[in-house]
Amino acid sequence: MLPSKKLHSLEGLFHPKSVAIVGASSREPETGWAARLLDFGYSGHLYPVNPRAAEISGLKVYPTVRDIPGPVDYAIFNIPARFAPRAMEDCVAKGVKTVHLFTAGFSETGKEEAKKLEAQVITIAKDGDVRIIGPNCMGIYYPAAGLTFSPLFSQEPGNVSFVSQTGAGAMRFVPLANDRGIYFSKVISYGNAMNLDAPDFLDYLASDKETEIIACYIEGVKDGRRFLEAVRKCLMTKPVIILKAGLTESGADAAASHTASLAGAESVWDAFFKQTGAIPVNSLEEITDVILTLLRMPYPKGRRVGIMGRGGGLGVIATDICEWAGLKVPPFLPETIRQLEEVIPEAGSGVRNPVEGPGGINGTADFYAKALKMVDADPQIDFILIHIGVDIYGGHQPDLLEQLMKVAEVLASTARTLTKPMAVVLYAGEYLETVAAVFEARKRLLKAGIPVYPTIEAATKAVSLLIRYYESAEKR
Amino acid sequence: MLPSKKLHSLEGLFHPKSVAIVGASSREPETGWAARLLDFGYSGHLYPVNPRAAEISGLKVYPTVRDIPGPVDYAIFNIPARFAPRAMEDCVAKGVKTVHLFTAGFSETGKEEAKKLEAQVITIAKDGDVRIIGPNCMGIYYPAAGLTFSPLFSQEPGNVSFVSQTGAGAMRFVPLANDRGIYFSKVISYGNAMNLDAPDFLDYLASDKETEIIACYIEGVKDGRRFLEAVRKCLMTKPVIILKAGLTESGADAAASHTASLAGAESVWDAFFKQTGAIPVNSLEEITDVILTLLRMPYPKGRRVGIMGRGGGLGVIATDICEWAGLKVPPFLPETIRQLEEVIPEAGSGVRNPVEGPGGINGTADFYAKALKMVDADPQIDFILIHIGVDIYGGHQPDLLEQLMKVAEVLASTARTLTKPMAVVLYAGEYLETVAAVFEARKRLLKAGIPVYPTIEAATKAVSLLIRYYESAEKR
């Protein structure tokens, strides 16, 4: 199949040779769009546009886009909505290929004049063959080309792409994901979707070799059929995670007020997820958990989990949570129980699944060094869930970090020898000391390819969705 | 009604004039039970018992309980299970009133000889009129009398009591709660419930003037009718929160292995919660959230929430979460919207509910100073939910703590002037800097009587349970 013309044009969108900042800030040049791109390593031509400034961030400023000497691939509008039609006319005249309308104040306000203004801008762009990202959005983060809308995002490129109708959500989500070892190929915050919409971006990402996992935050879809087809196309080669916001009635009202989206009934979306095999999630945190699981956890052979951790009652709670998430917690084989009893000298410690680790942090590394392999060898078990309540040591264990890193080392080195996948839950709790220790241990475990979650609920939901995804993919 | 004899005997249980530590540790005297009670300020007579030591933690040691000169109200058994019958005989001979069996290795192991040993110890105790807490548990934390089973628990007494079949769970739960401004009257970890069971403790707490809120972690109940009656008695004067663990089939198996409990079917417990009005929760974190809400949030007049926070998409997500938790998110009155539009200059910011705060942390304090009163005045709204994604500033905002404390000050001072309850969600995120800032801001808000939650899910579930509790209490 030859690449379509549309695919071509979006390819160019991520590789602009020149960018114009329309409404470049002369008051806060150090935090403006121009400075942001410069600092992030964008190496193409950068043209600030502002009729009342001569130089911004060391760059020559042009009064309008028409005055820029070379060609302009991409323009970012950082101007009030009322100036947008005129600036769009300039872009048409200049032959700009894509405009990112950072500018808000269009149809999402619900006001008639704003809707008219939006229609006017669309008409000018359409007639002049200019593509629009937005309005009311953050645009593109593509670290490989030095494009970003936040200085806080990692400059390291990765294999995940995120198509998002929320800008602030993307601002929260990317650092959240970065800090759990998830890096991005492309993030597109596209707001009101005046012109380019989710199906356009998904259609592009479906065949994008740099993208192995796709996540979406969607409020509404203008053309349901196109969206369905684009998601299906993606799912032929890679997983698609969708946070469909505005599922409830009030949520749909909020979405209308946010991006002028028609949200659609919850039942329709339920059917959509069943039909397509796309992975449904309800929060940005859940997107992160699912991506982490897709990246770090091999497909378990089934839903039977072996639970390991401190505390009998906590094991019972964990068991209920696993079952509620659609997992199974069968008893270990008698031979496994016999072996576990040998390494657990403490009376009152469960060994039948869940298996209970030692009371203090001090014996924990030793316990996992011995017991992990026993649970791994049990044919009743498909994967292992380890929960470590670091919060229990509450900043009162002076060598907590050292002890916890010992545990992390054991988990990291033992994991390599196991035949089954493993997930680790580290409860950070309410002390800065335990939080710091958890962050360090998590880094070590992520480096060893082990997924780490903040709660048992988060881990079990993500693993359950992973299994559901692979099961559905097998049927396709 | 005259206090029953049983009530009397439990009263004594919390006020022992003398405590014997049977099996006081001579190897680790600085972390043993005797040292723990001394350090925590227990001021009664403390008698270490150990046939192979002369002095522990500066205290004279006795070979057996019989050798102790004065009377003994309370004994803690820190000895292997096989020595328990003999030591219990000593306690009977000495006239000890209550024995806390820290010792495990009884019926929870599922082994026949262990079950026989348990039966033997029960018979000796019953015949000798000795009450038992346990076995396989942590015993009593009662800061007012200097009793504790962990040096990490706060010495400050409070008005919450916790009846727990999990010891390690209680070890996690108390510091978790302490750090969110929750303090305890009595915590009882009672394990296998060989003799004293949940109904005994609940019956006592129902009329305990020091206890205003009761929380329970229950795995199984031996006498369902007694438990129901005890919970009902408590609910006549105070809320009861119950984490019923082992609701699923595998969870019930795990409970049997943990505390030899018969867990009972999920449907039975559903009916129990509906009938009684007890508050059902699924995790220790949820117990904390509900207690916090009971302590800090006045009963809202209804379920209609006004949502305030940064980010349109995050507002849509929050709206869905509220609706799923059984809350309502109605649009504000036109007059409220008009007022909000005046204080929100940013185009693209929602004002119809949810209302969107400013993009940066810097304008946030100002925004709440003005907008909170407007939302509070709207008759469509019963309470206010504020969500602040501190994680978005990801350790890259140098004055983050200062700015966030400004926000906290404004919320604290404005809350006093509001007519409606308020809940605050602070997302700490994955950076140590933001976590530290959140901990500080939370302290300030808790001091001002404002409940603070880690996620919107946690806040909405807790508020929804609060409303359900009050509605059910009105019917009783």
PDB file of N, CA and C in Angstrom, chain B residues 81-159:
ATOM      1  N   ALA B  81       4.332 -21.351  70.846  1.00  0.00           N
ATOM      2  CA  ALA B  81       2.996 -21.870  71.154  1.00  0.00           C
ATOM      3  C   ALA B  81       3.052 -23.063  72.120  1.00  0.00           C
ATOM      4  N   ARG B  82       4.055 -23.921  71.958  1.00  0.00           N
ATOM      5  CA  ARG B  82       4.078 -25.149  72.775  1.00  0.00           C
ATOM      6  C   ARG B  82       4.247 -24.852  74.266  1.00  0.00           C
ATOM      7  N   PHE B  83       4.784 -23.676  74.605  1.00  0.00           N
ATOM      8  CA  PHE B  83       4.940 -23.316  76.030  1.00  0.00           C
ATOM      9  C   PHE B  83       3.698 -22.626  76.590  1.00  0.00           C
ATOM     10  N   ALA B  84       2.708 -22.358  75.718  1.00  0.00           N
ATOM     11  CA  ALA B  84       1.563 -21.551  76.136  1.00  0.00           C
ATOM     12  C   ALA B  84       0.698 -22.217  77.221  1.00  0.00           C
ATOM     13  N   PRO B  85       0.420 -23.539  77.106  1.00  0.00           N
ATOM     14  CA  PRO B  85      -0.436 -24.137  78.147  1.00  0.00           C
ATOM     15  C   PRO B  85       0.157 -23.980  79.552  1.00  0.00           C
ATOM     16  N   ARG B  86       1.422 -24.282  79.672  1.00  0.00           N
ATOM     17  CA  ARG B  86       2.098 -24.188  80.973  1.00  0.00           C
ATOM     18  C   ARG B  86       2.060 -22.755  81.517  1.00  0.00           C
ATOM     19  N   ALA B  87       2.369 -21.786  80.657  1.00  0.00           N
ATOM     20  CA  ALA B  87       2.375 -20.384  81.080  1.00  0.00           C
ATOM     21  C   ALA B  87       0.958 -19.939  81.445  1.00  0.00           C
ATOM     22  N   MET B  88      -0.045 -20.485  80.731  1.00  0.00           N
ATOM     23  CA  MET B  88      -1.423 -20.119  81.045  1.00  0.00           C
ATOM     24  C   MET B  88      -1.816 -20.651  82.419  1.00  0.00           C
ATOM     25  N   GLU B  89      -1.338 -21.856  82.720  1.00  0.00           N
ATOM     26  CA  GLU B  89      -1.585 -22.422  84.063  1.00  0.00           C
ATOM     27  C   GLU B  89      -0.991 -21.512  85.136  1.00  0.00           C
ATOM     28  N   ASP B  90       0.203 -21.007  84.877  1.00  0.00           N
ATOM     29  CA  ASP B  90       0.832 -20.076  85.819  1.00  0.00           C
ATOM     30  C   ASP B  90      -0.051 -18.843  86.012  1.00  0.00           C
ATOM     31  N   CYS B  91      -0.610 -18.334  84.889  1.00  0.00           N
ATOM     32  CA  CYS B  91      -1.446 -17.122  84.957  1.00  0.00           C
ATOM     33  C   CYS B  91      -2.712 -17.389  85.771  1.00  0.00           C
ATOM     34  N   VAL B  92      -3.292 -18.579  85.577  1.00  0.00           N
ATOM     35  CA  VAL B  92      -4.493 -18.937  86.347  1.00  0.00           C
ATOM     36  C   VAL B  92      -4.149 -18.953  87.843  1.00  0.00           C
ATOM     37  N   ALA B  93      -3.035 -19.609  88.142  1.00  0.00           N
ATOM     38  CA  ALA B  93      -2.614 -19.712  89.543  1.00  0.00           C
ATOM     39  C   ALA B  93      -2.383 -18.327  90.149  1.00  0.00           C
ATOM     40  N   LYS B  94      -1.872 -17.415  89.317  1.00  0.00           N
ATOM     41  CA  LYS B  94      -1.527 -16.074  89.803  1.00  0.00           C
ATOM     42  C   LYS B  94      -2.753 -15.165  89.865  1.00  0.00           C
ATOM     43  N   GLY B  95      -3.843 -15.562  89.183  1.00  0.00           N
ATOM     44  CA  GLY B  95      -5.039 -14.699  89.150  1.00  0.00           C
ATOM     45  C   GLY B  95      -4.946 -13.588  88.123  1.00  0.00           C
ATOM     46  N   VAL B  96      -4.150 -13.811  87.049  1.00  0.00           N
ATOM     47  CA  VAL B  96      -4.048 -12.803  85.976  1.00  0.00           C
ATOM     48  C   VAL B  96      -5.404 -12.644  85.301  1.00  0.00           C
ATOM     49  N   LYS B  97      -5.837 -11.405  85.039  1.00  0.00           N
ATOM     50  CA  LYS B  97      -7.171 -11.178  84.479  1.00  0.00           C
ATOM     51  C   LYS B  97      -7.216 -11.370  82.969  1.00  0.00           C
ATOM     52  N   THR B  98      -6.181 -10.866  82.268  1.00  0.00           N
ATOM     53  CA  THR B  98      -6.184 -10.929  80.805  1.00  0.00           C
ATOM     54  C   THR B  98      -4.818 -11.334  80.288  1.00  0.00           C
ATOM     55  N   VAL B  99      -4.822 -12.208  79.287  1.00  0.00           N
ATOM     56  CA  VAL B  99      -3.576 -12.581  78.618  1.00  0.00           C
ATOM     57  C   VAL B  99      -3.661 -12.172  77.152  1.00  0.00           C
ATOM     58  N   HIS B 100      -2.660 -11.418  76.700  1.00  0.00           N
ATOM     59  CA  HIS B 100      -2.519 -11.101  75.283  1.00  0.00           C
ATOM     60  C   HIS B 100      -1.561 -12.127  74.685  1.00  0.00           C
ATOM     61  N   LEU B 101      -2.096 -12.988  73.806  1.00  0.00           N
ATOM     62  CA  LEU B 101      -1.260 -14.003  73.157  1.00  0.00           C
ATOM     63  C   LEU B 101      -0.666 -13.429  71.873  1.00  0.00           C
ATOM     64  N   PHE B 102       0.468 -12.763  71.997  1.00  0.00           N
ATOM     65  CA  PHE B 102       1.231 -12.322  70.827  1.00  0.00           C
ATOM     66  C   PHE B 102       1.659 -13.572  70.047  1.00  0.00           C
ATOM     67  N   THR B 103       1.908 -14.624  70.804  1.00  0.00           N
ATOM     68  CA  THR B 103       2.255 -15.943  70.279  1.00  0.00           C
ATOM     69  C   THR B 103       1.327 -16.383  69.151  1.00  0.00           C
ATOM     70  N   ALA B 104       1.914 -16.888  68.051  1.00  0.00           N
ATOM     71  CA  ALA B 104       1.126 -17.457  66.959  1.00  0.00           C
ATOM     72  C   ALA B 104       1.466 -18.929  66.828  1.00  0.00           C
ATOM     73  N   GLY B 105       0.907 -19.596  65.821  1.00  0.00           N
ATOM     74  CA  GLY B 105       1.187 -21.008  65.604  1.00  0.00           C
ATOM     75  C   GLY B 105       0.070 -21.882  66.134  1.00  0.00           C
ATOM     76  N   PHE B 106      -1.153 -21.364  66.147  1.00  0.00           N
ATOM     77  CA  PHE B 106      -2.305 -22.145  66.626  1.00  0.00           C
ATOM     78  C   PHE B 106      -3.189 -22.549  65.443  1.00  0.00           C
ATOM     79  N   SER B 107      -4.494 -22.379  65.580  1.00  0.00           N
ATOM     80  CA  SER B 107      -5.413 -22.929  64.569  1.00  0.00           C
ATOM     81  C   SER B 107      -5.207 -22.330  63.178  1.00  0.00           C
ATOM     82  N   GLU B 108      -4.604 -21.113  63.091  1.00  0.00           N
ATOM     83  CA  GLU B 108      -4.423 -20.477  61.787  1.00  0.00           C
ATOM     84  C   GLU B 108      -3.467 -21.276  60.889  1.00  0.00           C
ATOM     85  N   THR B 109      -2.669 -22.190  61.501  1.00  0.00           N
ATOM     86  CA  THR B 109      -1.740 -22.989  60.683  1.00  0.00           C
ATOM     87  C   THR B 109      -2.480 -24.091  59.938  1.00  0.00           C
ATOM     88  N   GLY B 110      -3.696 -24.417  60.409  1.00  0.00           N
ATOM     89  CA  GLY B 110      -4.479 -25.476  59.777  1.00  0.00           C
ATOM     90  C   GLY B 110      -4.037 -26.868  60.220  1.00  0.00           C
ATOM     91  N   LYS B 111      -3.078 -26.919  61.154  1.00  0.00           N
ATOM     92  CA  LYS B 111      -2.541 -28.222  61.560  1.00  0.00           C
ATOM     93  C   LYS B 111      -3.259 -28.762  62.788  1.00  0.00           C
ATOM     94  N   GLU B 112      -3.452 -30.084  62.818  1.00  0.00           N
ATOM     95  CA  GLU B 112      -4.242 -30.708  63.873  1.00  0.00           C
ATOM     96  C   GLU B 112      -3.648 -30.484  65.261  1.00  0.00           C
ATOM     97  N   GLU B 113      -2.334 -30.718  65.390  1.00  0.00           N
ATOM     98  CA  GLU B 113      -1.704 -30.579  66.710  1.00  0.00           C
ATOM     99  C   GLU B 113      -1.794 -29.137  67.214  1.00  0.00           C
ATOM    100  N   ALA B 114      -1.703 -28.177  66.265  1.00  0.00           N
ATOM    101  CA  ALA B 114      -1.792 -26.767  66.642  1.00  0.00           C
ATOM    102  C   ALA B 114      -3.208 -26.436  67.105  1.00  0.00           C
ATOM    103  N   LYS B 115      -4.206 -27.021  66.435  1.00  0.00           N
ATOM    104  CA  LYS B 115      -5.597 -26.806  66.842  1.00  0.00           C
ATOM    105  C   LYS B 115      -5.840 -27.355  68.241  1.00  0.00           C
ATOM    106  N   LYS B 116      -5.259 -28.551  68.518  1.00  0.00           N
ATOM    107  CA  LYS B 116      -5.394 -29.170  69.846  1.00  0.00           C
ATOM    108  C   LYS B 116      -4.765 -28.296  70.921  1.00  0.00           C
ATOM    109  N   LEU B 117      -3.578 -27.752  70.572  1.00  0.00           N
ATOM    110  CA  LEU B 117      -2.865 -26.879  71.514  1.00  0.00           C
ATOM    111  C   LEU B 117      -3.732 -25.659  71.834  1.00  0.00           C
ATOM    112  N   GLU B 118      -4.352 -25.095  70.800  1.00  0.00           N
ATOM    113  CA  GLU B 118      -5.210 -23.927  70.990  1.00  0.00           C
ATOM    114  C   GLU B 118      -6.373 -24.280  71.926  1.00  0.00           C
ATOM    115  N   ALA B 119      -6.999 -25.443  71.663  1.00  0.00           N
ATOM    116  CA  ALA B 119      -8.145 -25.869  72.486  1.00  0.00           C
ATOM    117  C   ALA B 119      -7.722 -26.041  73.943  1.00  0.00           C
ATOM    118  N   GLN B 120      -6.530 -26.584  74.117  1.00  0.00           N
ATOM    119  CA  GLN B 120      -5.994 -26.802  75.473  1.00  0.00           C
ATOM    120  C   GLN B 120      -5.815 -25.474  76.217  1.00  0.00           C
ATOM    121  N   VAL B 121      -5.223 -24.495  75.523  1.00  0.00           N
ATOM    122  CA  VAL B 121      -4.988 -23.182  76.140  1.00  0.00           C
ATOM    123  C   VAL B 121      -6.325 -22.524  76.484  1.00  0.00           C
ATOM    124  N   ILE B 122      -7.314 -22.642  75.587  1.00  0.00           N
ATOM    125  CA  ILE B 122      -8.630 -22.052  75.845  1.00  0.00           C
ATOM    126  C   ILE B 122      -9.245 -22.665  77.101  1.00  0.00           C
ATOM    127  N   THR B 123      -9.186 -23.992  77.197  1.00  0.00           N
ATOM    128  CA  THR B 123      -9.795 -24.681  78.340  1.00  0.00           C
ATOM    129  C   THR B 123      -9.163 -24.228  79.650  1.00  0.00           C
ATOM    130  N   ILE B 124      -7.840 -24.179  79.666  1.00  0.00           N
ATOM    131  CA  ILE B 124      -7.143 -23.731  80.894  1.00  0.00           C
ATOM    132  C   ILE B 124      -7.591 -22.317  81.260  1.00  0.00           C
ATOM    133  N   ALA B 125      -7.634 -21.432  80.253  1.00  0.00           N
ATOM    134  CA  ALA B 125      -7.983 -20.034  80.514  1.00  0.00           C
ATOM    135  C   ALA B 125      -9.429 -19.921  80.989  1.00  0.00           C
ATOM    136  N   LYS B 126     -10.343 -20.606  80.295  1.00  0.00           N
ATOM    137  CA  LYS B 126     -11.766 -20.536  80.655  1.00  0.00           C
ATOM    138  C   LYS B 126     -11.992 -21.026  82.073  1.00  0.00           C
ATOM    139  N   ASP B 127     -11.432 -22.206  82.349  1.00  0.00           N
ATOM    140  CA  ASP B 127     -11.606 -22.781  83.688  1.00  0.00           C
ATOM    141  C   ASP B 127     -11.026 -21.856  84.754  1.00  0.00           C
ATOM    142  N   GLY B 128      -9.974 -21.147  84.400  1.00  0.00           N
ATOM    143  CA  GLY B 128      -9.325 -20.287  85.373  1.00  0.00           C
ATOM    144  C   GLY B 128      -9.813 -18.852  85.317  1.00  0.00           C
ATOM    145  N   ASP B 129     -10.838 -18.565  84.495  1.00  0.00           N
ATOM    146  CA  ASP B 129     -11.429 -17.228  84.392  1.00  0.00           C
ATOM    147  C   ASP B 129     -10.428 -16.168  83.882  1.00  0.00           C
ATOM    148  N   VAL B 130      -9.584 -16.574  82.949  1.00  0.00           N
ATOM    149  CA  VAL B 130      -8.640 -15.636  82.323  1.00  0.00           C
ATOM    150  C   VAL B 130      -9.154 -15.287  80.918  1.00  0.00           C
ATOM    151  N   ARG B 131      -9.221 -14.002  80.615  1.00  0.00           N
ATOM    152  CA  ARG B 131      -9.604 -13.581  79.258  1.00  0.00           C
ATOM    153  C   ARG B 131      -8.387 -13.611  78.343  1.00  0.00           C
ATOM    154  N   ILE B 132      -8.642 -13.906  77.047  1.00  0.00           N
ATOM    155  CA  ILE B 132      -7.538 -13.962  76.087  1.00  0.00           C
ATOM    156  C   ILE B 132      -7.764 -12.979  74.952  1.00  0.00           C
ATOM    157  N   ILE B 133      -6.745 -12.206  74.646  1.00  0.00           N
ATOM    158  CA  ILE B 133      -6.719 -11.435  73.396  1.00  0.00           C
ATOM    159  C   ILE B 133      -5.777 -12.191  72.457  1.00  0.00           C
ATOM    160  N   GLY B 134      -6.295 -12.640  71.327  1.00  0.00           N
ATOM    161  CA  GLY B 134      -5.466 -13.382  70.376  1.00  0.00           C
ATOM    162  C   GLY B 134      -5.915 -14.812  70.260  1.00  0.00           C
ATOM    163  N   PRO B 135      -5.011 -15.729  69.949  1.00  0.00           N
ATOM    164  CA  PRO B 135      -3.573 -15.520  69.702  1.00  0.00           C
ATOM    165  C   PRO B 135      -3.319 -14.905  68.320  1.00  0.00           C
ATOM    166  N   ASN B 136      -1.979 -14.799  67.991  1.00  0.00           N
ATOM    167  CA  ASN B 136      -1.587 -14.387  66.651  1.00  0.00           C
ATOM    168  C   ASN B 136      -1.999 -12.939  66.402  1.00  0.00           C
ATOM    169  N   CYS B 137      -1.630 -12.042  67.318  1.00  0.00           N
ATOM    170  CA  CYS B 137      -2.049 -10.640  67.179  1.00  0.00           C
ATOM    171  C   CYS B 137      -1.120  -9.717  67.954  1.00  0.00           C
ATOM    172  N   MET B 138      -1.351  -8.421  67.801  1.00  0.00           N
ATOM    173  CA  MET B 138      -0.471  -7.414  68.385  1.00  0.00           C
ATOM    174  C   MET B 138      -0.978  -6.850  69.708  1.00  0.00           C
ATOM    175  N   GLY B 139      -2.246  -7.116  70.058  1.00  0.00           N
ATOM    176  CA  GLY B 139      -2.753  -6.651  71.349  1.00  0.00           C
ATOM    177  C   GLY B 139      -3.292  -5.232  71.334  1.00  0.00           C
ATOM    178  N   ILE B 140      -2.899  -4.471  72.360  1.00  0.00           N
ATOM    179  CA  ILE B 140      -3.564  -3.181  72.603  1.00  0.00           C
ATOM    180  C   ILE B 140      -2.640  -1.985  72.441  1.00  0.00           C
ATOM    181  N   TYR B 141      -3.185  -0.967  71.734  1.00  0.00           N
ATOM    182  CA  TYR B 141      -2.560   0.364  71.691  1.00  0.00           C
ATOM    183  C   TYR B 141      -3.549   1.310  72.343  1.00  0.00           C
ATOM    184  N   TYR B 142      -3.159   1.874  73.458  1.00  0.00           N
ATOM    185  CA  TYR B 142      -4.040   2.792  74.185  1.00  0.00           C
ATOM    186  C   TYR B 142      -3.154   3.887  74.755  1.00  0.00           C
ATOM    187  N   PRO B 143      -2.871   4.899  73.940  1.00  0.00           N
ATOM    188  CA  PRO B 143      -1.862   5.895  74.318  1.00  0.00           C
ATOM    189  C   PRO B 143      -2.152   6.574  75.659  1.00  0.00           C
ATOM    190  N   ALA B 144      -3.433   6.722  76.011  1.00  0.00           N
ATOM    191  CA  ALA B 144      -3.764   7.398  77.275  1.00  0.00           C
ATOM    192  C   ALA B 144      -3.170   6.662  78.470  1.00  0.00           C
ATOM    193  N   ALA B 145      -2.974   5.323  78.337  1.00  0.00           N
ATOM    194  CA  ALA B 145      -2.406   4.545  79.440  1.00  0.00           C
ATOM    195  C   ALA B 145      -0.979   4.092  79.154  1.00  0.00           C
ATOM    196  N   GLY B 146      -0.385   4.604  78.076  1.00  0.00           N
ATOM    197  CA  GLY B 146       1.001   4.245  77.756  1.00  0.00           C
ATOM    198  C   GLY B 146       1.148   2.836  77.208  1.00  0.00           C
ATOM    199  N   LEU B 147       0.053   2.258  76.693  1.00  0.00           N
ATOM    200  CA  LEU B 147       0.126   0.911  76.099  1.00  0.00           C
ATOM    201  C   LEU B 147       0.289   1.024  74.583  1.00  0.00           C
ATOM    202  N   THR B 148       1.223   0.243  74.041  1.00  0.00           N
ATOM    203  CA  THR B 148       1.383   0.249  72.582  1.00  0.00           C
ATOM    204  C   THR B 148       1.986  -1.058  72.103  1.00  0.00           C
ATOM    205  N   PHE B 149       1.807  -1.368  70.838  1.00  0.00           N
ATOM    206  CA  PHE B 149       2.543  -2.502  70.266  1.00  0.00           C
ATOM    207  C   PHE B 149       3.501  -2.048  69.182  1.00  0.00           C
ATOM    208  N   SER B 150       3.651  -0.733  69.009  1.00  0.00           N
ATOM    209  CA  SER B 150       4.646  -0.218  68.070  1.00  0.00           C
ATOM    210  C   SER B 150       5.185   1.102  68.590  1.00  0.00           C
ATOM    211  N   PRO B 151       6.508   1.270  68.527  1.00  0.00           N
ATOM    212  CA  PRO B 151       7.075   2.547  68.969  1.00  0.00           C
ATOM    213  C   PRO B 151       6.768   3.675  67.992  1.00  0.00           C
ATOM    214  N   LEU B 152       6.236   3.329  66.791  1.00  0.00           N
ATOM    215  CA  LEU B 152       6.010   4.351  65.754  1.00  0.00           C
ATOM    216  C   LEU B 152       4.678   5.064  65.928  1.00  0.00           C
ATOM    217  N   PHE B 153       3.805   4.542  66.784  1.00  0.00           N
ATOM    218  CA  PHE B 153       2.483   5.154  66.936  1.00  0.00           C
ATOM    219  C   PHE B 153       2.577   6.443  67.751  1.00  0.00           C
ATOM    220  N   SER B 154       1.665   7.364  67.474  1.00  0.00           N
ATOM    221  CA  SER B 154       1.650   8.638  68.191  1.00  0.00           C
ATOM    222  C   SER B 154       1.290   8.439  69.667  1.00  0.00           C
ATOM    223  N   GLN B 155       1.923   9.224  70.540  1.00  0.00           N
ATOM    224  CA  GLN B 155       1.583   9.169  71.961  1.00  0.00           C
ATOM    225  C   GLN B 155       0.381  10.054  72.273  1.00  0.00           C
ATOM    226  N   GLU B 156      -0.084  10.796  71.262  1.00  0.00           N
ATOM    227  CA  GLU B 156      -1.231  11.694  71.452  1.00  0.00           C
ATOM    228  C   GLU B 156      -2.522  10.875  71.383  1.00  0.00           C
ATOM    229  N   PRO B 157      -3.354  10.955  72.409  1.00  0.00           N
ATOM    230  CA  PRO B 157      -4.611  10.212  72.362  1.00  0.00           C
ATOM    231  C   PRO B 157      -5.649  10.948  71.515  1.00  0.00           C
ATOM    232  N   GLY B 158      -6.585  10.194  70.931  1.00  0.00           N
ATOM    233  CA  GLY B 158      -7.639  10.788  70.111  1.00  0.00           C
ATOM    234  C   GLY B 158      -8.974  10.134  70.363  1.00  0.00           C
ATOM    235  N   ASN B 159      -9.895  10.316  69.426  1.00  0.00           N
ATOM    236  CA  ASN B 159     -11.274   9.871  69.651  1.00  0.00           C
ATOM    237  C   ASN B 159     -11.718   8.735  68.716  1.00  0.00           C
TER     238      ASN B 159
END
